[in-house]
Short mmCIF file of C-alpha atoms in Angstrom, two decimals:
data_model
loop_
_atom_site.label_atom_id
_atom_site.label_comp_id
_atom_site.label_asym_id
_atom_site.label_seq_id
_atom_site.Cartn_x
_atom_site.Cartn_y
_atom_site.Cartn_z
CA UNK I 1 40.53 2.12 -37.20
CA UNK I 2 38.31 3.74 -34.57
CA UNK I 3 35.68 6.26 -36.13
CA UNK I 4 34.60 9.76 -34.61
CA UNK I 5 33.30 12.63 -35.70
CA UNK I 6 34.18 15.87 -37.48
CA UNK I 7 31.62 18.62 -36.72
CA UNK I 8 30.58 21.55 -38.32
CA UNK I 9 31.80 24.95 -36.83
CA UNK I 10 28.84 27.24 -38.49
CA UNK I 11 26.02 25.20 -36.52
CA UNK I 12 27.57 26.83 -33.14
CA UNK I 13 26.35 30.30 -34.47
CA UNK I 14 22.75 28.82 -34.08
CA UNK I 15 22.46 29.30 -30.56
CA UNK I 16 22.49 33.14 -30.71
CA UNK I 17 20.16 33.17 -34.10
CA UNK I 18 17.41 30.96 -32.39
CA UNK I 19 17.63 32.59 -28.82
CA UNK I 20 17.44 36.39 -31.17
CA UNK I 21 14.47 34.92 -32.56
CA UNK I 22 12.04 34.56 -29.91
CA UNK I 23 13.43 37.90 -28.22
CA UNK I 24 12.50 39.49 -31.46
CA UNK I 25 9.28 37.92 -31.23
CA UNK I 26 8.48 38.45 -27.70
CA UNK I 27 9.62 42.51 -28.45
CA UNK I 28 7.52 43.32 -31.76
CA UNK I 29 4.75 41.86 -29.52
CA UNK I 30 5.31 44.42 -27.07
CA UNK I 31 5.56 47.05 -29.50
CA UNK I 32 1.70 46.16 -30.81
CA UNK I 33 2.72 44.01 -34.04
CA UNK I 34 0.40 40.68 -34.17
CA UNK I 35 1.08 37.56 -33.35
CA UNK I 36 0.40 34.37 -35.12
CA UNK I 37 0.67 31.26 -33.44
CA UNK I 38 1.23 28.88 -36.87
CA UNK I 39 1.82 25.05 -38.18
CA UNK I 40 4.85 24.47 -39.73
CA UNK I 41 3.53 24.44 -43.48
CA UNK I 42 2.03 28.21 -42.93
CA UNK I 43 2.81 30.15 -45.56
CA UNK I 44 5.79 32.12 -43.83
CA UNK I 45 6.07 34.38 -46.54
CA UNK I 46 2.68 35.89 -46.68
CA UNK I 47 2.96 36.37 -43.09
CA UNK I 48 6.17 38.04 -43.06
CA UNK I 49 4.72 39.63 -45.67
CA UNK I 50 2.16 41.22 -43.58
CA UNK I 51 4.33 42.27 -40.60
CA UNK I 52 2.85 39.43 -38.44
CA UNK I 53 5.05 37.79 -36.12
CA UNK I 54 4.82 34.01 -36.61
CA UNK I 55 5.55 31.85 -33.46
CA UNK I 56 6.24 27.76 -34.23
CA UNK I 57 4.33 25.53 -31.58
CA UNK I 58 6.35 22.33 -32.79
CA UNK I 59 9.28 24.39 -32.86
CA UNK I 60 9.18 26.06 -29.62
CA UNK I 61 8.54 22.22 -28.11
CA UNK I 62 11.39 20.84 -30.14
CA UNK I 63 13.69 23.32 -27.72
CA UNK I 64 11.63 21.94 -24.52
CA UNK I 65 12.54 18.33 -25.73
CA UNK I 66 16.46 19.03 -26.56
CA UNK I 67 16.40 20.69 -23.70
CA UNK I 68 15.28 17.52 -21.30
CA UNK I 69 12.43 19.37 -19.88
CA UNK I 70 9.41 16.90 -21.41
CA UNK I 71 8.59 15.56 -17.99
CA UNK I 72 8.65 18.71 -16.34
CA UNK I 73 6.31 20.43 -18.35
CA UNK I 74 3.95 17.23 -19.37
CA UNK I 75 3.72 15.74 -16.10
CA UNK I 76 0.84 18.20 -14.59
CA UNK I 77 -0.40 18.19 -18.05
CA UNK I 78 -1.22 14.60 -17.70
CA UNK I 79 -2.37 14.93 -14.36
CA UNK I 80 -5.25 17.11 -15.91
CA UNK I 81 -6.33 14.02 -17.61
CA UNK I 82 -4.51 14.29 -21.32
CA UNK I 83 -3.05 11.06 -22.33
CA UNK I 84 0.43 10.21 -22.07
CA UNK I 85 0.17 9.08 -25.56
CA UNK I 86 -1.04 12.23 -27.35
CA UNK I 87 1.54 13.71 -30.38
CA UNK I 88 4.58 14.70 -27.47
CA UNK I 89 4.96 17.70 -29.94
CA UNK I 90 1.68 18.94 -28.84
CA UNK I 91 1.69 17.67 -25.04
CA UNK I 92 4.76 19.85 -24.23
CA UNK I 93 3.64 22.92 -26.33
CA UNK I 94 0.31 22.91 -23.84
CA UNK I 95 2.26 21.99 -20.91
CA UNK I 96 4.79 24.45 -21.51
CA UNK I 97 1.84 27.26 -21.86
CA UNK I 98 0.47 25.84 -18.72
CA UNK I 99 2.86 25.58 -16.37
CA UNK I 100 4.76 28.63 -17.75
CA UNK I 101 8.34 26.71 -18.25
CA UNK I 102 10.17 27.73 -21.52
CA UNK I 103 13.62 26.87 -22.41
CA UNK I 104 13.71 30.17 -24.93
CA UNK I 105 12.06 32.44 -22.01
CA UNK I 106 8.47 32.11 -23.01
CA UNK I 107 6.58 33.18 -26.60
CA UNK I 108 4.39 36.16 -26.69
CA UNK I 109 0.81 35.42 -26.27
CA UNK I 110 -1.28 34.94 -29.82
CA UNK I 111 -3.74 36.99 -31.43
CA UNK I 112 -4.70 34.31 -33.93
CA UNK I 113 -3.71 30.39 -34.62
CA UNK I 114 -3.03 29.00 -38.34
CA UNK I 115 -3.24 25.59 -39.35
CA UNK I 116 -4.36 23.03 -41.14
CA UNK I 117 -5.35 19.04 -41.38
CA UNK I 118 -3.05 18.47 -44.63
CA UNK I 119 0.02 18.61 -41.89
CA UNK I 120 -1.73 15.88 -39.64
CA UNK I 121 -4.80 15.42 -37.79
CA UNK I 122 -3.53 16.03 -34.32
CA UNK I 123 -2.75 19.61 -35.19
CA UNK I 124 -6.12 20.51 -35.49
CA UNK I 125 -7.43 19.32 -32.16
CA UNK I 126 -4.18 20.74 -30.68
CA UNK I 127 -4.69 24.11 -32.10
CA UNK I 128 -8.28 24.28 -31.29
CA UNK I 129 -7.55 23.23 -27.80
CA UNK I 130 -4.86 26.27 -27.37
CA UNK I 131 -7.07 28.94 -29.39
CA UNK I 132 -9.80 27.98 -26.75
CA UNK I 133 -7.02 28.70 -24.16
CA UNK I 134 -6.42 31.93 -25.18
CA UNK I 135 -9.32 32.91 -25.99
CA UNK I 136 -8.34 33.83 -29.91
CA UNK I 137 -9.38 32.58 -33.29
CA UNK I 138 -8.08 29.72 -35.09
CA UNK I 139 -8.43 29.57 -39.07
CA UNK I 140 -8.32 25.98 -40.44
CA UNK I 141 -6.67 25.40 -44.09
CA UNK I 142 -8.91 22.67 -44.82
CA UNK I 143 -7.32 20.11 -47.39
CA UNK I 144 -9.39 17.13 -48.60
CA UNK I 145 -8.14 13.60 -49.05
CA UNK I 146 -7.76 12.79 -52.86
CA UNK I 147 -6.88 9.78 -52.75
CA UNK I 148 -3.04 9.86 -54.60
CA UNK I 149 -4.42 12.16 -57.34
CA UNK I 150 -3.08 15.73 -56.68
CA UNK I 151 -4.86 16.97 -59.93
CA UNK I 152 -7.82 17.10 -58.28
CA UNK I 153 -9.20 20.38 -59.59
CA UNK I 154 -12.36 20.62 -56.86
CA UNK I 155 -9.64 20.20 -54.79
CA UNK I 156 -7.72 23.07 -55.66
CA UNK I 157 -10.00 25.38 -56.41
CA UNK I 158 -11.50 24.51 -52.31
CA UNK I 159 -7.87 25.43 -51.35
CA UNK I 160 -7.41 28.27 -53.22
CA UNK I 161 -10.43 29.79 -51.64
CA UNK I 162 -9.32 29.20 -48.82
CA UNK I 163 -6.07 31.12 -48.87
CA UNK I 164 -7.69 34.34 -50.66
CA UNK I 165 -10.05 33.83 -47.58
CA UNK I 166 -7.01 33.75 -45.24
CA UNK I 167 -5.27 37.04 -47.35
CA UNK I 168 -8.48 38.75 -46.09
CA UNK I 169 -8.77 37.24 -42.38
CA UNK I 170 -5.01 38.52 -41.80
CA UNK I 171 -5.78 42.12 -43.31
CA UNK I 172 -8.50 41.87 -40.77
CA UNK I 173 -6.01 40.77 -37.67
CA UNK I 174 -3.18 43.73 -39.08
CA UNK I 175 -5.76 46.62 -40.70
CA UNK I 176 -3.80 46.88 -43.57
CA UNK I 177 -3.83 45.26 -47.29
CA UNK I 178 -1.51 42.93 -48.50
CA UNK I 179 1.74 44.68 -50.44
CA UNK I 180 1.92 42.41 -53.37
CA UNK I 181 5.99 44.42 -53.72
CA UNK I 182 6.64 43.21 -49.91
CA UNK I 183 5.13 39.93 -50.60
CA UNK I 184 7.82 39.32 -53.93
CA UNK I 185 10.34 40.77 -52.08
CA UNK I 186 9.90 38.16 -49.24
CA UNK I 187 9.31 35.40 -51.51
CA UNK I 188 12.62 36.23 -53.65
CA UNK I 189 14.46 36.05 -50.03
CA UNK I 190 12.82 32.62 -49.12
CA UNK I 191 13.64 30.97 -52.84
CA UNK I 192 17.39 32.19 -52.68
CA UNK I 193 16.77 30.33 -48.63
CA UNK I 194 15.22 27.19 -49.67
CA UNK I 195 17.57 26.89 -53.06
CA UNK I 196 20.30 26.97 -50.45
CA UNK I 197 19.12 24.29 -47.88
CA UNK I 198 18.06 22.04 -51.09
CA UNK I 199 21.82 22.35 -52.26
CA UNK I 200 23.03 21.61 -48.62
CA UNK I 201 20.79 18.54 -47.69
CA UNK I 202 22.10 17.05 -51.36
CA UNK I 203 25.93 17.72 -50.83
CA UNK I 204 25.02 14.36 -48.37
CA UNK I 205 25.73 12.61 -51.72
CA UNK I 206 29.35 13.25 -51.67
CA UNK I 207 31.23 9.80 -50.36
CA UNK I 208 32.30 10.73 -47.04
CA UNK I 209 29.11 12.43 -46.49
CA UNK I 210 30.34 16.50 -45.38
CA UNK I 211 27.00 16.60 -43.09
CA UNK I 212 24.82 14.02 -41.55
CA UNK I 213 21.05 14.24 -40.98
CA UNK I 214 21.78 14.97 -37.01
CA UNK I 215 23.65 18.14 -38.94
CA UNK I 216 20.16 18.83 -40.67
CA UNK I 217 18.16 18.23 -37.91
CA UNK I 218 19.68 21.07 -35.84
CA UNK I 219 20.68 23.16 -38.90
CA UNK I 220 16.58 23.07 -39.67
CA UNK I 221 14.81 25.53 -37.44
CA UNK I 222 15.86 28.91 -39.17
CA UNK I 223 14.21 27.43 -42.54
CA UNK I 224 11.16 26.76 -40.92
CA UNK I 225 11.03 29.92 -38.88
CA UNK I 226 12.82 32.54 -40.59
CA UNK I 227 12.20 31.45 -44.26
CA UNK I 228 11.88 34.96 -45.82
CA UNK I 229 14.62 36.76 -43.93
CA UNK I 230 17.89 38.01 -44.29
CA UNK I 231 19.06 36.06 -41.07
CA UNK I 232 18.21 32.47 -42.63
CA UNK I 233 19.45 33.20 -45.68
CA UNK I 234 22.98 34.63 -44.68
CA UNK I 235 22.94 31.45 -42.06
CA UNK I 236 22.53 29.18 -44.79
CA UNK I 237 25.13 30.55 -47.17
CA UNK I 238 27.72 30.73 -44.39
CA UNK I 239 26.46 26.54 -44.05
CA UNK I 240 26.97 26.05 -47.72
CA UNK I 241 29.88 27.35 -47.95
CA UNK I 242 31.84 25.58 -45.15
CA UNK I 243 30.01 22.29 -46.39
CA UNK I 244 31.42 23.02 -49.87
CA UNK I 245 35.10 23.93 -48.14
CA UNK I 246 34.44 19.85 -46.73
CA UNK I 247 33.61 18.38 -50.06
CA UNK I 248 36.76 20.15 -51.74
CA UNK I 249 39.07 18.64 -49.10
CA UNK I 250 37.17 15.46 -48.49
CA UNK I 251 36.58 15.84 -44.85
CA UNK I 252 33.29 13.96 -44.05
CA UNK I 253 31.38 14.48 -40.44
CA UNK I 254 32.23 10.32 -39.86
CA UNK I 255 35.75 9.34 -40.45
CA UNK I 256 36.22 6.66 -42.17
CA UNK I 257 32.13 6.21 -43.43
CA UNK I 258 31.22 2.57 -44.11
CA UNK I 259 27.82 2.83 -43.84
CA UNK I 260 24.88 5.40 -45.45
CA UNK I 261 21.85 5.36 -43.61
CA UNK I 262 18.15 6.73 -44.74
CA UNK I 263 16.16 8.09 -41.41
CA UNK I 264 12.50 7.05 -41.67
CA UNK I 265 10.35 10.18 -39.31
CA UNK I 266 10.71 12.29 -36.42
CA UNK I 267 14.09 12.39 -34.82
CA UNK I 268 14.94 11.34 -31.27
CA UNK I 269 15.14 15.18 -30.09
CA UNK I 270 16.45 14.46 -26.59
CA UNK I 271 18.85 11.72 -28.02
CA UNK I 272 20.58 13.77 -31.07
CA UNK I 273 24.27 13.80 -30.00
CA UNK I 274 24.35 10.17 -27.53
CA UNK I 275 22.60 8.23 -31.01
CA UNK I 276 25.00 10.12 -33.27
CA UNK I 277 27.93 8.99 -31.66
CA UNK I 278 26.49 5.38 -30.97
CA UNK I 279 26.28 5.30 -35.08
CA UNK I 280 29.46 6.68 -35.73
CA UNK I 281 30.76 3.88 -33.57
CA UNK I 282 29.25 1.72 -36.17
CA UNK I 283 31.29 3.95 -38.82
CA UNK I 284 27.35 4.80 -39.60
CA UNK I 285 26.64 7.95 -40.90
CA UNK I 286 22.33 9.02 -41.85
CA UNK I 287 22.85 10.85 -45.09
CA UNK I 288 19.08 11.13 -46.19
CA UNK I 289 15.41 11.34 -44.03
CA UNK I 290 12.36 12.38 -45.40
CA UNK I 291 11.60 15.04 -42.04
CA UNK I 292 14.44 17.89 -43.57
CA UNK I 293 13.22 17.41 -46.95
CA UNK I 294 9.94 19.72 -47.57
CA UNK I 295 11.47 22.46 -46.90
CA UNK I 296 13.93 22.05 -49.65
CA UNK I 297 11.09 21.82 -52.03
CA UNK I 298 9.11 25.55 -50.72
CA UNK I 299 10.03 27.53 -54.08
CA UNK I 300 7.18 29.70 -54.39
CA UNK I 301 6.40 31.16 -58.22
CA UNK I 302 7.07 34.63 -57.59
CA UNK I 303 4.50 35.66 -60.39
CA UNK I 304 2.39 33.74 -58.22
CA UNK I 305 3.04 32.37 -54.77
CA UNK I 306 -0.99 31.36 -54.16
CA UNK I 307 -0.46 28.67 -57.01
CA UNK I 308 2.50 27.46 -55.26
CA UNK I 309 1.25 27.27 -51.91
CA UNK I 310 -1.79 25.35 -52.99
CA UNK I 311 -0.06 22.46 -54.95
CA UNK I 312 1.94 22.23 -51.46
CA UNK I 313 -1.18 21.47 -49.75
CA UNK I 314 -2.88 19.70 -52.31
CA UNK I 315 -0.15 17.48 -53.39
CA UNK I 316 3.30 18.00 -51.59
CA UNK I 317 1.69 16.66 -47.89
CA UNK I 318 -0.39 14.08 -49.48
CA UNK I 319 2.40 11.16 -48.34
CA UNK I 320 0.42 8.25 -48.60
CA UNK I 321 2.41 4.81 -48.39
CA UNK I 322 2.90 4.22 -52.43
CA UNK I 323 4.87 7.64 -52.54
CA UNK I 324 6.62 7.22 -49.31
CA UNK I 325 7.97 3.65 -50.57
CA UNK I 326 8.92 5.36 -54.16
CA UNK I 327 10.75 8.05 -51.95
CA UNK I 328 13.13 6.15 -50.24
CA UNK I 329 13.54 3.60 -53.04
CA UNK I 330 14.75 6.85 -55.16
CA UNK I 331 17.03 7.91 -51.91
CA UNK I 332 18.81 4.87 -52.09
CA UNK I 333 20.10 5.45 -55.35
CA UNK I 334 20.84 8.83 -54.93
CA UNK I 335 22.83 8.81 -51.88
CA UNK I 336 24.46 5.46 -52.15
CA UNK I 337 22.52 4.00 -49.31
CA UNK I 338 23.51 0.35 -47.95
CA UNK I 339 20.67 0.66 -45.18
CA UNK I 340 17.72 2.19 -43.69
CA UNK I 341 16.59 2.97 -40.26
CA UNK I 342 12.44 3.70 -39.53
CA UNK I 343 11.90 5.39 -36.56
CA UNK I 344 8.20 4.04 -35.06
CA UNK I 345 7.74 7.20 -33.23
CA UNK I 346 5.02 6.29 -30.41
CA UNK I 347 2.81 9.42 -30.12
CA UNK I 348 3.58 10.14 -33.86
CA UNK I 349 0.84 8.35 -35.50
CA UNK I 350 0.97 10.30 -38.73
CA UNK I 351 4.25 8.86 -39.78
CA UNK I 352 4.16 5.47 -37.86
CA UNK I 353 1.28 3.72 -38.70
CA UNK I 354 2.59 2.57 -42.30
CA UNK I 355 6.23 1.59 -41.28
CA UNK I 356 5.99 -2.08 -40.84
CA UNK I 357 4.41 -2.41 -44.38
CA UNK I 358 6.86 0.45 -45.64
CA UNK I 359 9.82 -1.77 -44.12
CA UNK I 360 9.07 -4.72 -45.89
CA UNK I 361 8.09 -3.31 -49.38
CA UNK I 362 11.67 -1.43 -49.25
CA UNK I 363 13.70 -4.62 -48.35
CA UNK I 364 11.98 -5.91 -51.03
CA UNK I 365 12.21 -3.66 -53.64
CA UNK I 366 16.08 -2.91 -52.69
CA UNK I 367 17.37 -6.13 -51.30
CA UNK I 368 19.07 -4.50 -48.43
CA UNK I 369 18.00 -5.33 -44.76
CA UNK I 370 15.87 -2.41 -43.02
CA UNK I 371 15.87 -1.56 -38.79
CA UNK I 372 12.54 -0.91 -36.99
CA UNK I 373 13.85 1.69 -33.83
CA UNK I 374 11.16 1.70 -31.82
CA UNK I 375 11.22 5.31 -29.74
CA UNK I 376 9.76 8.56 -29.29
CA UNK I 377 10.36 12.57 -31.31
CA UNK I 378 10.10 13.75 -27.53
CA UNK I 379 9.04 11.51 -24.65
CA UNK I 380 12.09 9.23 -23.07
CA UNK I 381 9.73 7.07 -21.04
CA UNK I 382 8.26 5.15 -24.35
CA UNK I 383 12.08 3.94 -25.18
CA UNK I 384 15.28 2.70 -23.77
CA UNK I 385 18.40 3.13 -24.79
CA UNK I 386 19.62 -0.16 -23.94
CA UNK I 387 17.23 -1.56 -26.52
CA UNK I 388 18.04 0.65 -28.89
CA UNK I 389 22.09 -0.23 -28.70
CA UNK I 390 20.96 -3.75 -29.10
CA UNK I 391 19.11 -3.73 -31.59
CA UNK I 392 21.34 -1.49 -33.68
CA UNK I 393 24.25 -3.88 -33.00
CA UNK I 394 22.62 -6.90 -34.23
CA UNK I 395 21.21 -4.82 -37.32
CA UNK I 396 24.80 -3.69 -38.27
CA UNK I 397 26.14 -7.54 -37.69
CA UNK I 398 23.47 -8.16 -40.29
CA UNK I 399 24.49 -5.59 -42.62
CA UNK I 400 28.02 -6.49 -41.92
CA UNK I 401 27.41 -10.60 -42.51
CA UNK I 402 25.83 -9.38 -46.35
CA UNK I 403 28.86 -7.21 -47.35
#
């Protein structure tokens, strides 16, 4: 029997909550409110917190890449000199600025950029770059390598420092003190938020799967951007409960599901709905990836959110290959997985570098065969999708020859 797809009707309410988003932004900009331009690991709440508007770089160029407008925007970027293989995340954010093109009508220009190097390395140099642009500070959440041992105490207490020194720098940026009764309020919002997208991202362990990664992947920007507000968190119950209204009745988003997939990195932004459907072809649905999964893991102490926020940075980020291998050995159990798929994302050297050796410690560990896609998050020229269908089709003959 021929599989297809059963999608989920609460994702097409997405379009208006993103495109509300930036025109919110772009309009408490105009009336004076500042405007942080800020990595995705920021702490959201504390600047929500604060009345600062908070403006997503790698989001904002994850619309520009869905959107098919990479070349357009990186091409005179690369004519300035800046290499073709540079994060794509970061090449269409600066090409975007520079030649003006926006698929969400533009973001309001920054007062301040917030980062740091726990994220990856490329962010920093990106940021600085931009902050240079605009002529604006950048503060740096500096996180030092421990080496696999998040109890590093020096470490903490250098990262706690940091944030009290960040509290201050934004007081600075707004004139006003922090209001700890705001700042619980917001963090109450965002735990009820991420408790929600936790509970969605595991309902993938119902067999048929009710959502598939693709699902997450577009289902992800409100918790990212909006974590803290009454917008994500009413999105993300309306989410829950149609995914719960699939489990009851057994309705999964691929018909008759043969194979559970784990999704190893970035995804193939400009690819999302054309590589979902070549998989469901395959009666292949991705039920787990490690790239939706921080966010379900954000609960903030609300006696104390600093605490929280610097074991994130400390220890949550710290994905060296030992942990990353114990990950998606633990997936497999936990979603029924019968194979894996690692994306070696060209200008994504962060998660890349590690796959081959990742690959073959998880074949061995599981005993089931794993798929190297070679591709890109954002740039279509580094991959073809002729290769691609190839070399999925002679993975799942593999798959299909072991039972």
């Amino acid at each position: 029997m021929k599989a297809s797809r059963v999608e989920i009707q609460t994702l097409r309410l997405l379009k208006d909550i993103n495109a509300n988003h930036y025109e919110a932004a772009r309009e408490a900009a105009r009336q004076g409110r500042p405007v942080g331009y800020v990595s995705v690991f920021a702490p959201a709440e504390l600047l929500l917190a604060m009345d600062i508007v908070s403006v997503y770089p790698e989001n904002h160029a994850v619309f520009v890449q869905a959107r098919k407008m990479t070349t357009e925007v990186v091409s005179p970027l690369e004519r300035l000199g800046y290499q073709p293989g540079l994060c794509s995340y970061a090449r269409c954010d600066m090409g975007s600025t520079f030649t003006g093109k926006s698929p969400v009508g533009g973001l309001p220009k920054p007062d301040f950029f917030l980062t740091t190097n726990a994220q990856c390395s490329t962010l920093t140099k990106w940021f600085e770059r931009m902050s240079e642009h605009f002529g604006v500070p950048l503060f740096l959440i500096d996180v030092p390598f421990t080496g696999g041992k998040p109890d590093d105490q020096h470490c903490k207490v250098f990262v706690r420092s940091q944030i009290a020194e960040l509290i201050g720098f934004l007081e600075e940026i707004t004139g006003k003190s922090l209001d700890p009764e705001n700042l619980s309020r917001v963090v109450e919002i965002s735990n009820q938020t991420t408790r929600l997208w936790k509970e969605i991202i595991e309902s993938a362990m119902h067999v048929p799967s009710p959502i598939s990664v693709f699902d997450q992947f577009i289902s992800m920007a409100p918790i990212v951007a909006q974590r803290g507000t009454m917008v994500a968190l009413e999105f993300y119950q309306t989410l829950k409960a149609e995914i719960d209204d699939r489990v009851t009745r057994g309705i999964g988003v691929v018909d008759n599901e043969k194979y559970r997939l784990y999704w190893d990195s970035l995804p193939l932004w400009h690819e999302l709905k054309w590589l979902s459907d070549l998989l469901v072809s395959f009666k292949a649905c991705l039920v787990s990836t490690i790239y939706t999964l921080p966010w379900a893991d954000f609960w903030l102490d609300p006696k104390d959110p600093v605490s929280s926020w610097v074991e994130q940075y400390v220890h949550y980020f710290d994905w060296h290959l030992d942990r990353r291998v114990e990950l998606v050995v633990q997936l497999k159990e936990k979603y029924r997985l019968n194979g894996f798929i690692f994306h070696n994302d060209r200008s994504c050297k962060m998660f890349s570098t590690a796959i081959p050796e990742i690959r073959r410690i998880v074949q061995e560990k599981t005993g089931v065969a794993a798929y190297i896609l070679e591709g890109d998050h954002g740039d279509p020229r580094f991959y073809s999708r002729e290769q691609i269908e190839k070399g999925l089709t002679y993975y799942f003959e593999i798959l299909r020859a072991r039972g």
